[in-house]
Amino acid sequence: NVSNRDAVLAYLACVPFKGMRHIPFTGQDTVLVVGAGMIGISALQLVKILRPGSTTICLERHPLRAEIARQFCDHLVLADGNEEARLLEITGGKRADIIIECSGNPQVPPTLHRFLRDDGWEPGTRGGHIHLQGDYPERIIFDDYHRWFVKNCSISVSCAVFGADKATVLQWMSEGKFRTAGLPVEVWPVGKAAEAYEYFEQKKGDVFKI
């Protein structure tokens, strides 16, 4: 019951599906997803499917992708310089319990302490958690250590997918739990694959997925 256009997106959804197994959810978490490409949009939906009691917030800088994300999250925050203040407003000053970083921008992870909750100062408590889900082409440098170590946080990473997850995602698509309608996916002839890659690279965030 799933079209070829939608089914091909199941692979990318499996990337954050694998990653979420590394995250210590409690069931009532405030989850910040950074980046609203297909990985980020998938992460937002998977949190709601697997942890329906969670509150989802998406942080995105590109206007087109921000508008796409709006239909998949509880709150949208545009990265315009006021994102930290907006997050504090949404969370009542608490910040996020969990951050899933999906932008793939190596400059973003070093800034995430700004958005993560403060905790872990009493026995039996722990700081927030960050999962690095992006594929980063350059080095990630965690400086400002004095900001990081007082967070008492944990960080995890994951790579690729578990093949068996594809059937699960396809089933969720078939049942309407995982939505792809409204995503501006472009379908190109396979003979123009090289042109499509060049087009995607030139357009950057203006093209969602081919």
Short mmCIF file of N, CA, C and O in Angstrom, two decimals, residues 28-102:
data_model
loop_
_atom_site.label_atom_id
_atom_site.label_comp_id
_atom_site.label_asym_id
_atom_site.label_seq_id
_atom_site.Cartn_x
_atom_site.Cartn_y
_atom_site.Cartn_z
N GLN A 28 8.45 11.14 28.92
CA GLN A 28 7.85 12.47 28.99
C GLN A 28 8.89 13.53 28.68
O GLN A 28 8.94 14.59 29.31
N ASP A 29 9.72 13.28 27.70
CA ASP A 29 10.87 14.14 27.42
C ASP A 29 10.51 15.30 26.49
O ASP A 29 9.61 15.19 25.66
N THR A 30 11.26 16.37 26.64
CA THR A 30 11.25 17.44 25.66
C THR A 30 12.41 17.17 24.71
O THR A 30 13.57 17.19 25.13
N VAL A 31 12.10 16.89 23.46
CA VAL A 31 13.09 16.46 22.48
C VAL A 31 13.27 17.54 21.43
O VAL A 31 12.32 17.92 20.73
N LEU A 32 14.50 18.03 21.30
CA LEU A 32 14.84 19.03 20.29
C LEU A 32 15.52 18.32 19.13
O LEU A 32 16.55 17.67 19.31
N VAL A 33 14.95 18.44 17.94
CA VAL A 33 15.56 17.89 16.73
C VAL A 33 16.14 19.06 15.93
O VAL A 33 15.41 20.00 15.58
N VAL A 34 17.43 19.01 15.66
CA VAL A 34 18.11 20.08 14.94
C VAL A 34 18.29 19.65 13.49
O VAL A 34 18.95 18.64 13.21
N GLY A 35 17.71 20.41 12.58
CA GLY A 35 17.81 20.09 11.16
C GLY A 35 16.55 19.42 10.65
O GLY A 35 16.10 18.42 11.23
N ALA A 36 15.97 19.97 9.58
CA ALA A 36 14.71 19.44 9.05
C ALA A 36 14.85 18.94 7.63
O ALA A 36 14.02 19.21 6.78
N GLY A 37 15.93 18.20 7.39
CA GLY A 37 16.00 17.40 6.17
C GLY A 37 15.19 16.13 6.39
O GLY A 37 14.44 16.01 7.36
N MET A 38 15.35 15.16 5.52
CA MET A 38 14.57 13.92 5.66
C MET A 38 14.94 13.17 6.93
O MET A 38 14.09 12.55 7.56
N ILE A 39 16.21 13.25 7.37
CA ILE A 39 16.61 12.59 8.61
C ILE A 39 15.91 13.26 9.79
O ILE A 39 15.36 12.58 10.67
N GLY A 40 15.92 14.59 9.83
CA GLY A 40 15.28 15.30 10.92
C GLY A 40 13.77 15.12 10.94
O GLY A 40 13.17 14.91 12.01
N ILE A 41 13.13 15.21 9.77
CA ILE A 41 11.68 15.00 9.69
C ILE A 41 11.33 13.59 10.14
O ILE A 41 10.33 13.36 10.84
N SER A 42 12.16 12.62 9.78
CA SER A 42 11.94 11.24 10.22
C SER A 42 12.08 11.13 11.73
O SER A 42 11.26 10.47 12.40
N ALA A 43 13.10 11.77 12.29
CA ALA A 43 13.32 11.70 13.73
C ALA A 43 12.12 12.27 14.48
O ALA A 43 11.67 11.71 15.50
N LEU A 44 11.59 13.40 14.02
CA LEU A 44 10.42 14.00 14.66
C LEU A 44 9.24 13.02 14.69
O LEU A 44 8.56 12.88 15.71
N GLN A 45 9.03 12.33 13.58
CA GLN A 45 7.90 11.39 13.51
C GLN A 45 8.15 10.15 14.36
O GLN A 45 7.24 9.65 15.03
N LEU A 46 9.38 9.66 14.34
CA LEU A 46 9.70 8.46 15.11
C LEU A 46 9.56 8.69 16.61
O LEU A 46 9.13 7.80 17.35
N VAL A 47 9.94 9.88 17.07
CA VAL A 47 9.77 10.19 18.50
C VAL A 47 8.30 10.08 18.87
O VAL A 47 7.95 9.49 19.91
N LYS A 48 7.41 10.60 18.03
CA LYS A 48 5.98 10.56 18.33
C LYS A 48 5.41 9.15 18.24
O LYS A 48 4.49 8.79 18.97
N ILE A 49 5.97 8.34 17.35
CA ILE A 49 5.50 6.96 17.22
C ILE A 49 5.97 6.11 18.40
O ILE A 49 5.19 5.36 19.00
N LEU A 50 7.25 6.23 18.74
CA LEU A 50 7.86 5.37 19.75
C LEU A 50 7.72 5.92 21.16
O LEU A 50 7.69 5.15 22.13
N ARG A 51 7.68 7.25 21.30
CA ARG A 51 7.58 7.91 22.60
C ARG A 51 6.50 8.98 22.54
O ARG A 51 6.78 10.18 22.60
N PRO A 52 5.23 8.57 22.43
CA PRO A 52 4.15 9.52 22.18
C PRO A 52 3.95 10.56 23.29
O PRO A 52 3.33 11.58 23.05
N GLY A 53 4.48 10.31 24.48
CA GLY A 53 4.35 11.29 25.55
C GLY A 53 5.34 12.43 25.47
O GLY A 53 5.28 13.37 26.28
N SER A 54 6.25 12.37 24.52
CA SER A 54 7.29 13.39 24.39
C SER A 54 6.76 14.64 23.71
O SER A 54 5.80 14.60 22.93
N THR A 55 7.40 15.76 23.98
CA THR A 55 7.15 17.02 23.29
C THR A 55 8.29 17.26 22.30
O THR A 55 9.46 17.19 22.68
N THR A 56 7.94 17.51 21.05
CA THR A 56 8.97 17.68 20.02
C THR A 56 9.10 19.13 19.60
O THR A 56 8.11 19.84 19.40
N ILE A 57 10.35 19.56 19.47
CA ILE A 57 10.69 20.90 19.00
C ILE A 57 11.68 20.74 17.86
O ILE A 57 12.63 19.97 17.97
N CYS A 58 11.47 21.46 16.77
CA CYS A 58 12.41 21.41 15.65
C CYS A 58 13.10 22.75 15.53
O CYS A 58 12.47 23.81 15.55
N LEU A 59 14.43 22.72 15.38
CA LEU A 59 15.24 23.91 15.15
C LEU A 59 15.79 23.84 13.74
O LEU A 59 16.51 22.89 13.40
N GLU A 60 15.46 24.82 12.92
CA GLU A 60 15.87 24.81 11.51
C GLU A 60 16.13 26.24 11.06
O GLU A 60 15.41 27.17 11.45
N ARG A 61 17.15 26.43 10.23
CA ARG A 61 17.50 27.78 9.78
C ARG A 61 16.93 28.13 8.41
O ARG A 61 16.79 29.30 8.07
N HIS A 62 16.63 27.12 7.59
CA HIS A 62 16.17 27.37 6.23
C HIS A 62 14.65 27.53 6.21
O HIS A 62 13.94 26.63 6.68
N PRO A 63 14.11 28.63 5.68
CA PRO A 63 12.67 28.87 5.72
C PRO A 63 11.83 27.76 5.10
O PRO A 63 10.79 27.39 5.66
N LEU A 64 12.24 27.23 3.94
CA LEU A 64 11.47 26.17 3.29
C LEU A 64 11.39 24.95 4.18
O LEU A 64 10.30 24.41 4.42
N ARG A 65 12.52 24.51 4.69
CA ARG A 65 12.52 23.31 5.53
C ARG A 65 11.82 23.54 6.86
O ARG A 65 11.21 22.63 7.42
N ALA A 66 11.88 24.77 7.36
CA ALA A 66 11.17 25.10 8.59
C ALA A 66 9.67 24.94 8.39
O ALA A 66 8.97 24.41 9.26
N GLU A 67 9.16 25.39 7.26
CA GLU A 67 7.73 25.26 6.99
C GLU A 67 7.32 23.81 6.83
O GLU A 67 6.23 23.41 7.23
N ILE A 68 8.19 23.01 6.24
CA ILE A 68 7.90 21.57 6.12
C ILE A 68 7.83 20.96 7.51
O ILE A 68 6.92 20.19 7.83
N ALA A 69 8.79 21.31 8.37
CA ALA A 69 8.86 20.73 9.70
C ALA A 69 7.67 21.10 10.57
O ALA A 69 7.29 20.35 11.48
N ARG A 70 7.08 22.24 10.30
CA ARG A 70 5.99 22.74 11.15
C ARG A 70 4.87 21.72 11.32
O ARG A 70 4.22 21.63 12.37
N GLN A 71 4.59 20.94 10.26
CA GLN A 71 3.49 19.98 10.31
C GLN A 71 3.85 18.68 11.05
O GLN A 71 3.00 17.84 11.28
N PHE A 72 5.13 18.55 11.46
CA PHE A 72 5.57 17.30 12.08
C PHE A 72 6.02 17.48 13.54
O PHE A 72 6.40 16.49 14.18
N CYS A 73 6.04 18.71 14.06
CA CYS A 73 6.54 18.93 15.42
C CYS A 73 5.52 19.70 16.25
O CYS A 73 4.61 20.34 15.70
N ASP A 74 5.70 19.68 17.55
CA ASP A 74 4.83 20.45 18.44
C ASP A 74 5.19 21.93 18.42
O ASP A 74 4.32 22.79 18.55
N HIS A 75 6.48 22.21 18.28
CA HIS A 75 6.94 23.60 18.25
C HIS A 75 8.05 23.72 17.22
O HIS A 75 8.92 22.85 17.12
N LEU A 76 8.05 24.84 16.49
CA LEU A 76 9.10 25.13 15.52
C LEU A 76 9.89 26.34 15.99
O LEU A 76 9.30 27.35 16.39
N VAL A 77 11.22 26.23 15.94
CA VAL A 77 12.09 27.35 16.30
C VAL A 77 12.98 27.64 15.09
O VAL A 77 13.70 26.77 14.62
N LEU A 78 12.91 28.86 14.59
CA LEU A 78 13.75 29.27 13.47
C LEU A 78 15.09 29.74 13.99
O LEU A 78 15.15 30.55 14.93
N ALA A 79 16.17 29.22 13.43
CA ALA A 79 17.52 29.61 13.85
C ALA A 79 17.85 30.97 13.26
O ALA A 79 18.46 31.07 12.19
N ASP A 80 17.45 32.02 13.95
CA ASP A 80 17.62 33.38 13.45
C ASP A 80 18.38 34.27 14.42
O ASP A 80 18.39 35.49 14.30
N GLY A 81 19.05 33.65 15.40
CA GLY A 81 19.76 34.41 16.42
C GLY A 81 19.02 34.52 17.73
O GLY A 81 19.60 34.85 18.76
N ASN A 82 17.72 34.21 17.71
CA ASN A 82 16.89 34.26 18.91
C ASN A 82 16.44 32.88 19.36
O ASN A 82 15.53 32.76 20.17
N GLU A 83 17.10 31.84 18.82
CA GLU A 83 16.62 30.49 19.06
C GLU A 83 16.72 30.06 20.53
O GLU A 83 15.85 29.35 21.04
N GLU A 84 17.76 30.49 21.23
CA GLU A 84 17.90 30.09 22.63
C GLU A 84 16.78 30.71 23.48
O GLU A 84 16.18 30.03 24.32
N ALA A 85 16.47 31.96 23.24
CA ALA A 85 15.40 32.63 23.98
C ALA A 85 14.05 31.97 23.68
O ALA A 85 13.22 31.80 24.58
N ARG A 86 13.85 31.61 22.43
CA ARG A 86 12.58 30.95 22.04
C ARG A 86 12.46 29.59 22.71
O ARG A 86 11.38 29.23 23.19
N LEU A 87 13.54 28.83 22.77
CA LEU A 87 13.50 27.53 23.42
C LEU A 87 13.21 27.68 24.91
O LEU A 87 12.43 26.91 25.48
N LEU A 88 13.82 28.65 25.55
CA LEU A 88 13.55 28.89 26.97
C LEU A 88 12.09 29.24 27.19
O LEU A 88 11.47 28.82 28.18
N GLU A 89 11.52 29.99 26.28
CA GLU A 89 10.11 30.35 26.37
C GLU A 89 9.22 29.12 26.27
O GLU A 89 8.27 28.94 27.06
N ILE A 90 9.51 28.26 25.30
CA ILE A 90 8.70 27.05 25.09
C ILE A 90 8.78 26.10 26.27
O ILE A 90 7.79 25.51 26.69
N THR A 91 9.99 25.96 26.84
CA THR A 91 10.22 24.96 27.89
C THR A 91 10.12 25.53 29.29
O THR A 91 10.42 24.83 30.26
N GLY A 92 9.70 26.77 29.42
CA GLY A 92 9.61 27.37 30.75
C GLY A 92 10.95 27.52 31.43
O GLY A 92 11.05 27.39 32.65
N GLY A 93 11.99 27.77 30.63
CA GLY A 93 13.33 27.96 31.16
C GLY A 93 14.13 26.71 31.37
O GLY A 93 15.29 26.75 31.79
N LYS A 94 13.56 25.56 31.03
CA LYS A 94 14.21 24.27 31.31
C LYS A 94 15.20 23.85 30.23
O LYS A 94 16.19 23.20 30.50
N ARG A 95 14.93 24.17 29.00
CA ARG A 95 15.65 23.68 27.82
C ARG A 95 15.27 22.23 27.52
O ARG A 95 14.38 21.67 28.14
N ALA A 96 15.96 21.61 26.56
CA ALA A 96 15.59 20.26 26.11
C ALA A 96 16.21 19.18 26.99
O ALA A 96 17.33 19.33 27.49
N ASP A 97 15.48 18.08 27.15
CA ASP A 97 16.02 16.91 27.84
C ASP A 97 16.92 16.11 26.90
O ASP A 97 17.93 15.54 27.32
N ILE A 98 16.51 16.06 25.64
CA ILE A 98 17.21 15.26 24.62
C ILE A 98 17.35 16.10 23.37
O ILE A 98 16.41 16.79 22.96
N ILE A 99 18.52 16.04 22.75
CA ILE A 99 18.76 16.69 21.47
C ILE A 99 19.18 15.64 20.45
O ILE A 99 20.10 14.86 20.71
N ILE A 100 18.51 15.62 19.31
CA ILE A 100 18.90 14.76 18.20
C ILE A 100 19.40 15.67 17.10
O ILE A 100 18.62 16.41 16.49
N GLU A 101 20.70 15.66 16.85
CA GLU A 101 21.33 16.58 15.90
C GLU A 101 21.37 15.93 14.52
O GLU A 101 22.06 14.95 14.30
N CYS A 102 20.61 16.50 13.58
CA CYS A 102 20.47 15.90 12.25
C CYS A 102 20.91 16.82 11.12
O CYS A 102 20.66 16.53 9.96
#
